[in-house]
């Protein structure tokens, strides 16, 4: 077993992807290995999104031929119980028949028009129904785009330049958010990727997740320059880390006091932790909300929105430009609206809550049985098993202290035992409504084998 390379220390774990492409016997099947070798010749790292390359756990990724319900079918025909769910969107399970039918039906009427459709308004109404403050919504094609649109709007609306993010928070690929903390947290940031001009990174400030003093310090230092604070109200991109209600309350208070906007990036948490997302669970209303993942039901949809007073600054109503050839695409909107309608059914979120709790309990029990120290955290149907003996993970410094090698070995054993878990310590696992008792039984056996291998 080649241990996973920890990779350079990054403020943003979404970037710890630099794999050496080495092959770990027993991890990927020979068919996937061959496919990966061919893919690496034509695409950087053989993938179109870095974490798919399995860099953080070492070894080659499993190539996927199809998926249905909770099952992912690998290129060699091996079936896995899937906890990646396309990194969040597949909350109904894969290839849900109603979603497939809606997409097929839409496709027969044309795949894109570049003109407004009834479906977009119906989708915007559903989104507003779930997030009352989103009086007006702009549909886009990814979470990254939603965040970029919301931040340009925040800057245009406030006439200020600085945005504040959390260390370990991931908000997609925008230049000014791929930023790590500068010399002090109350100062502005430095680029966390090549290709980002330092002056752009210097418009981003960073705070630690759940750190109330940090919020106060950056508002003391930069208050009049801050256009917005953006955060995941339940962090999922350093593993699952819930926010302290007191920290959120202080953010709400200080942004209002200083005339900055509070932006909730609910790309991962929307329609997952509750129909109304983390803002419903916490009872905190942001100024702008960004959506993605589940909202598109597995097709490319993102959205941002807020009160009419702010959203009316967006073009063509206002001076803040933002556009997209495929925005509000009819196939994507059909998949999204169908998914949201299915999620509205009675008992959905109760079931997801029970499922998440059962998985957390299974992890704790298996870890305890084999004497492996870990901290299991989750909210509803998103969860992470942190390989640490230091107790709760409240922010990136705690997450960063986890044992990546132990996680990588554990991950490899899960895969061998038919469970496809996110291939990084710093990602949340996503069970779906399709995960049934059979799926959980396979998962329980795999947890037992994987923790046994670490003991
Ligand atoms: C996934 C994610 C994004 C980026 O969304 P894409 O659709 O991958 O561009 C942004 N913010 C959060 C919180 C995410 O989890």
XYZ file of C-alpha atoms and ligand atoms in Angstrom:
470
model
C 0.000 0.000 0.000
C 1.462 3.316 -1.068
C 0.437 5.856 1.536
C -1.434 8.885 0.263
C 0.746 11.906 -0.002
C -0.554 14.568 2.327
C 0.088 17.202 -0.352
C 1.008 20.796 0.293
C -0.703 22.488 3.175
C -3.561 24.413 1.693
C -6.075 26.747 3.172
C -8.511 25.103 0.842
C -8.762 21.340 1.048
C -10.650 21.346 -2.230
C -7.239 21.877 -3.739
C -5.356 18.978 -2.135
C -5.606 16.976 -5.291
C -2.085 16.507 -6.503
C -1.901 12.739 -6.931
C 1.176 10.947 -8.188
C -0.997 8.621 -10.267
C 0.650 5.616 -8.664
C -1.238 2.371 -8.744
C -2.220 0.748 -5.502
C -2.784 -2.974 -5.957
C -6.244 -3.987 -4.928
C -7.774 -0.573 -5.268
C -8.930 0.062 -8.813
C -9.813 -2.898 -11.007
C -7.605 -3.663 -14.056
C -10.215 -2.320 -16.478
C -10.312 1.055 -14.699
C -6.510 1.109 -14.569
C -6.336 0.692 -18.330
C -9.001 3.348 -18.914
C -7.211 5.720 -16.572
C -3.912 5.265 -18.403
C -5.615 6.247 -21.672
C -7.446 9.154 -20.012
C -4.217 10.555 -18.573
C -2.805 10.951 -22.062
C -5.600 13.264 -23.172
C -6.761 15.052 -20.028
C -4.687 16.562 -17.205
C -4.593 13.905 -14.517
C -7.033 11.851 -16.579
C -10.037 13.723 -15.174
C -12.187 16.786 -15.660
C -12.331 17.713 -11.963
C -9.296 17.123 -9.754
C -10.650 15.148 -6.794
C -11.987 12.428 -9.139
C -8.375 11.352 -9.691
C -8.212 9.799 -6.175
C -5.077 11.854 -5.457
C -5.830 12.229 -1.733
C -6.109 8.443 -1.205
C -3.526 7.280 -3.757
C -4.237 4.771 -6.466
C -6.320 4.884 -9.587
C -9.960 5.932 -9.647
C -12.799 3.557 -10.458
C -14.253 4.278 -13.887
C -18.034 4.253 -13.873
C -20.228 2.805 -16.605
C -23.649 3.367 -15.076
C -25.549 3.993 -11.877
C -28.995 3.280 -10.544
C -30.510 3.877 -7.107
C -27.687 3.567 -4.556
C -25.528 1.485 -6.895
C -22.599 2.597 -8.976
C -21.448 0.105 -11.625
C -17.723 0.207 -12.323
C -16.122 -0.354 -15.722
C -15.380 -4.012 -14.876
C -18.979 -4.609 -13.768
C -18.277 -4.360 -10.019
C -21.145 -2.815 -8.059
C -20.573 -0.358 -5.266
C -22.858 1.236 -2.693
C -22.356 4.885 -3.594
C -21.829 7.582 -0.967
C -20.443 10.188 -3.360
C -23.703 10.771 -5.212
C -21.948 12.924 -7.814
C -20.573 14.915 -4.844
C -24.026 15.802 -3.597
C -26.688 16.157 -6.275
C -28.063 12.602 -6.342
C -30.247 12.808 -3.237
C -32.979 10.694 -4.878
C -30.475 8.055 -5.926
C -29.215 7.595 -9.467
C -31.457 7.448 -12.530
C -34.674 8.070 -10.629
C -37.386 7.066 -13.134
C -39.356 10.321 -12.755
C -36.269 12.444 -13.327
C -35.197 10.356 -16.318
C -38.702 10.661 -17.799
C -38.762 14.438 -17.258
C -35.395 14.861 -18.983
C -36.379 12.584 -21.869
C -39.634 14.425 -22.311
C -37.889 17.811 -22.265
C -35.275 16.625 -24.764
C -37.926 15.742 -27.338
C -39.015 19.403 -27.259
C -35.522 20.718 -27.953
C -32.478 20.890 -25.709
C -31.868 24.655 -25.588
C -33.511 27.752 -27.041
C -31.762 30.789 -25.640
C -35.198 32.246 -24.928
C -37.292 32.316 -21.758
C -39.444 29.298 -20.845
C -42.304 28.540 -18.436
C -40.094 26.009 -16.682
C -37.646 28.633 -15.452
C -40.324 30.636 -13.636
C -41.730 27.440 -12.139
C -38.244 26.558 -10.913
C -37.668 30.054 -9.469
C -41.017 29.779 -7.658
C -40.023 26.450 -6.133
C -36.704 27.908 -5.004
C -38.445 30.897 -3.421
C -40.913 28.562 -1.724
C -38.022 26.801 -0.016
C -36.014 29.964 0.779
C -38.496 32.771 1.483
C -35.901 35.551 1.256
C -35.020 34.574 -2.358
C -37.709 36.815 -3.817
C -35.816 36.880 -7.086
C -33.530 34.210 -8.472
C -31.007 33.992 -11.306
C -30.489 30.483 -12.673
C -26.998 29.548 -13.845
C -25.244 26.284 -14.725
C -23.002 25.524 -11.725
C -22.343 26.340 -8.110
C -19.202 28.195 -9.128
C -21.216 30.482 -11.381
C -23.824 31.058 -8.677
C -21.132 32.171 -6.238
C -19.424 34.384 -8.826
C -22.731 36.041 -9.647
C -23.622 36.594 -5.991
C -20.242 38.109 -5.196
C -20.227 40.455 -8.176
C -23.689 41.513 -7.111
C -22.559 42.063 -3.522
C -19.661 44.200 -4.729
C -21.853 46.099 -7.179
C -24.577 46.636 -4.604
C -22.301 47.815 -1.793
C -19.686 49.554 -3.954
C -16.988 47.768 -1.947
C -14.232 45.338 -3.003
C -13.347 42.992 -0.151
C -14.976 39.608 0.311
C -14.391 37.470 3.379
C -14.362 33.659 3.299
C -13.550 30.935 5.788
C -10.325 28.958 5.781
C -11.279 25.520 4.487
C -14.456 26.843 2.886
C -14.832 25.947 -0.769
C -16.977 28.012 -3.085
C -15.971 26.815 -6.515
C -13.259 27.991 -8.834
C -13.498 31.806 -8.838
C -10.048 33.448 -8.680
C -10.734 35.581 -5.635
C -11.986 32.599 -3.626
C -8.997 30.340 -4.285
C -7.216 32.214 -1.582
C -5.414 31.229 1.574
C -4.881 33.287 4.683
C -2.183 35.933 4.452
C 0.312 36.595 7.228
C -2.438 37.280 9.733
C -6.055 36.293 9.508
C -7.255 39.864 9.825
C -5.156 40.819 6.789
C -6.040 40.009 3.202
C -5.147 36.812 1.416
C -2.634 35.192 -0.931
C -3.355 33.075 -4.028
C -3.937 29.380 -3.392
C -3.512 28.411 -7.039
C -1.082 29.418 -9.737
C -2.587 31.848 -12.219
C -4.282 34.109 -9.696
C -2.867 37.643 -9.576
C -1.839 38.663 -6.069
C -3.882 41.897 -6.252
C -7.007 39.803 -6.843
C -6.276 37.513 -3.903
C -5.649 40.643 -1.859
C -9.319 41.538 -2.153
C -10.198 38.433 -0.111
C -10.051 38.217 3.644
C -10.165 34.973 5.580
C -11.562 33.951 8.930
C -11.581 30.604 10.679
C -14.814 28.659 10.726
C -16.663 28.965 14.045
C -14.221 31.625 15.297
C -16.213 34.539 16.710
C -13.120 36.580 17.625
C -11.864 36.242 14.056
C -15.063 37.745 12.701
C -14.794 40.692 15.055
C -11.113 41.195 14.217
C -11.615 41.329 10.463
C -14.528 43.747 10.773
C -12.405 45.913 13.086
C -9.569 45.890 10.556
C -11.418 46.019 7.236
C -15.058 46.816 8.068
C -15.692 49.737 5.684
C -14.133 47.785 2.757
C -16.084 44.540 3.216
C -18.721 43.907 0.558
C -19.703 40.458 1.792
C -18.926 37.497 3.972
C -19.489 34.189 2.198
C -19.633 30.903 4.062
C -21.078 27.421 3.984
C -23.639 27.547 6.826
C -22.841 23.858 7.278
C -19.328 23.290 6.031
C -18.954 20.285 3.769
C -15.695 20.930 1.986
C -13.366 20.314 4.919
C -15.494 17.337 5.851
C -18.815 18.030 7.522
C -18.502 20.778 10.147
C -21.701 22.336 11.499
C -21.688 26.030 12.327
C -22.133 27.230 15.898
C -25.400 29.157 16.105
C -23.618 31.882 18.092
C -21.013 32.320 15.340
C -23.712 32.620 12.678
C -25.593 35.103 14.843
C -22.475 37.249 15.236
C -21.861 37.137 11.476
C -25.442 38.206 10.879
C -25.103 41.031 13.399
C -21.730 42.373 12.225
C -22.491 42.231 8.492
C -25.676 44.212 9.092
C -23.916 46.694 11.356
C -21.145 47.312 8.786
C -23.375 47.397 5.707
C -21.869 44.200 4.264
C -23.927 41.366 2.795
C -24.073 37.926 4.376
C -23.967 35.268 1.666
C -24.825 31.669 2.440
C -23.224 29.262 0.005
C -25.785 26.475 0.260
C -24.587 24.763 -2.916
C -24.014 21.589 -0.905
C -26.545 21.978 1.908
C -29.576 23.175 -0.089
C -32.448 20.688 -0.260
C -30.185 18.226 1.593
C -30.131 19.101 5.282
C -33.731 20.373 5.064
C -36.005 21.401 2.206
C -35.078 24.981 3.077
C -31.402 24.155 3.596
C -29.174 25.170 6.481
C -30.909 28.554 6.777
C -34.124 26.727 7.671
C -32.343 24.510 10.221
C -30.573 27.424 11.870
C -33.283 30.048 11.455
C -30.786 32.585 10.122
C -31.629 34.578 6.989
C -28.735 35.677 4.777
C -28.862 38.538 2.276
C -28.012 36.305 -0.673
C -28.104 32.542 -1.087
C -26.191 30.403 -3.596
C -27.581 27.042 -4.666
C -26.258 24.157 -6.719
C -25.915 20.375 -6.629
C -29.301 18.931 -5.473
C -31.195 21.839 -7.052
C -30.286 20.476 -10.489
C -31.129 16.844 -9.760
C -27.890 15.726 -11.453
C -27.958 18.171 -14.349
C -26.041 21.444 -14.416
C -28.001 24.010 -12.394
C -26.902 26.682 -10.000
C -28.838 29.651 -8.693
C -28.373 32.758 -6.641
C -30.992 35.010 -5.230
C -32.227 37.275 -2.499
C -34.595 40.172 -1.878
C -35.830 42.139 -4.864
C -34.056 45.260 -3.590
C -30.685 43.562 -4.118
C -31.511 41.312 -7.086
C -32.868 44.242 -9.073
C -29.242 45.361 -9.514
C -28.658 42.337 -11.788
C -28.700 42.876 -15.570
C -30.892 43.550 -17.456
C -32.706 45.311 -14.577
C -29.553 46.773 -13.093
C -25.880 47.475 -13.732
C -24.363 44.175 -12.486
C -23.702 42.054 -15.561
C -24.123 38.287 -15.573
C -25.234 35.977 -18.379
C -25.128 32.384 -19.644
C -25.887 30.649 -22.957
C -27.226 27.543 -21.221
C -28.598 29.206 -18.063
C -32.036 27.847 -17.212
C -31.507 25.054 -19.722
C -34.801 23.183 -20.254
C -33.352 19.713 -19.546
C -31.614 20.927 -16.411
C -34.699 22.757 -15.173
C -36.844 19.674 -15.832
C -34.492 17.505 -13.767
C -34.292 20.118 -11.026
C -37.996 20.830 -10.694
C -38.877 17.121 -10.742
C -36.292 16.466 -8.039
C -37.620 19.270 -5.845
C -41.199 18.028 -6.238
C -40.178 14.531 -5.166
C -38.336 15.959 -2.173
C -41.473 17.733 -1.014
C -43.181 14.420 -0.322
C -44.162 13.775 3.285
C -41.440 12.224 5.428
C -38.513 12.836 3.059
C -36.345 14.750 5.485
C -37.289 12.557 8.428
C -36.019 9.584 6.420
C -32.805 11.365 5.459
C -32.258 12.300 9.097
C -32.697 8.694 10.253
C -30.391 7.481 7.493
C -27.651 9.941 8.428
C -27.984 9.052 12.113
C -27.796 5.321 11.373
C -24.631 5.746 9.333
C -23.058 7.881 12.056
C -23.886 5.231 14.646
C -22.545 2.442 12.429
C -19.272 4.327 11.986
C -18.881 5.039 15.704
C -19.698 1.453 16.645
C -17.299 -0.081 14.111
C -14.508 2.325 15.062
C -15.014 1.633 18.771
C -15.121 -2.131 18.219
C -11.676 -2.027 16.600
C -10.259 0.701 18.838
C -9.718 3.224 16.045
C -9.933 6.834 17.252
C -12.181 8.989 15.131
C -14.779 11.727 15.279
C -17.981 11.255 13.312
C -19.874 14.430 12.418
C -22.904 15.003 10.270
C -26.074 16.945 9.681
C -28.971 15.091 8.108
C -27.824 13.156 5.061
C -24.258 14.454 4.997
C -21.517 13.120 7.221
C -17.780 12.677 7.681
C -15.634 10.264 9.672
C -12.573 12.262 10.756
C -9.531 10.195 11.654
C -8.508 12.151 14.715
C -8.241 11.465 18.432
C -8.669 15.129 19.317
C -12.448 15.329 19.541
C -14.799 17.564 17.562
C -13.660 19.159 14.313
C -14.737 22.802 14.400
C -12.670 24.299 11.602
C -9.786 23.749 9.202
C -7.005 23.523 11.832
C -8.848 20.571 13.443
C -9.567 18.936 10.083
C -5.992 19.448 8.960
C -4.761 17.513 12.009
C -6.522 14.336 10.839
C -4.580 11.234 9.855
C -4.775 11.237 6.054
C -2.852 7.957 5.771
C -5.325 6.155 8.018
C -8.175 7.594 5.983
C -6.554 6.461 2.715
C -6.097 2.891 3.976
C -9.648 2.837 5.320
C -10.970 4.144 2.012
C -9.161 1.409 0.078
C -10.684 -1.321 2.267
C -14.154 0.161 1.836
C -13.730 0.041 -1.919
C -12.602 -3.585 -1.762
C -15.714 -4.285 0.257
C -18.096 -2.696 -2.207
C -18.499 0.776 -0.743
C -17.631 3.857 -2.779
C -16.864 6.541 -0.166
C -15.623 10.041 -1.113
C -11.883 9.633 -1.811
C -10.748 12.400 0.535
C -10.752 12.960 4.275
C -12.099 16.441 3.594
C -15.310 15.585 1.823
C -18.738 14.742 3.149
C -20.411 11.444 2.324
C -23.895 11.682 0.831
C -26.414 8.899 1.364
C -29.569 9.114 -0.759
C -33.229 8.256 -0.412
C -32.439 5.106 -2.419
C -30.147 3.731 0.294
C -32.165 0.875 1.818
C -31.503 -1.805 4.408
C -29.537 -3.892 1.902
C -27.284 -0.951 1.141
C -26.778 -0.325 4.856
C -26.033 -4.001 5.536
C -23.285 -4.005 2.869
C -22.009 -0.738 4.302
C -21.921 -2.083 7.857
C -19.855 -5.098 6.787
C -17.485 -2.831 4.870
C -17.064 -0.477 7.870
C -16.216 -3.474 10.045
C -13.609 -4.766 7.585
C -12.104 -1.336 6.999
C -11.728 -0.445 10.689
C -10.431 -3.968 11.391
C -7.681 -3.375 8.829
C -6.609 -0.221 10.706
C -6.651 -1.762 14.174
C -19.629 22.127 -4.988
C -19.605 23.433 -4.353
C -19.423 24.609 -5.103
C -19.110 24.601 -6.571
O -20.151 24.084 -7.316
P -19.847 23.561 -8.808
O -21.185 23.169 -9.338
O -18.882 22.423 -8.651
O -19.248 24.685 -9.552
C -19.535 25.820 -4.450
N -19.790 25.872 -3.130
C -19.950 24.772 -2.379
C -20.286 24.904 -0.936
C -19.857 23.518 -2.965
O -20.000 22.425 -2.200
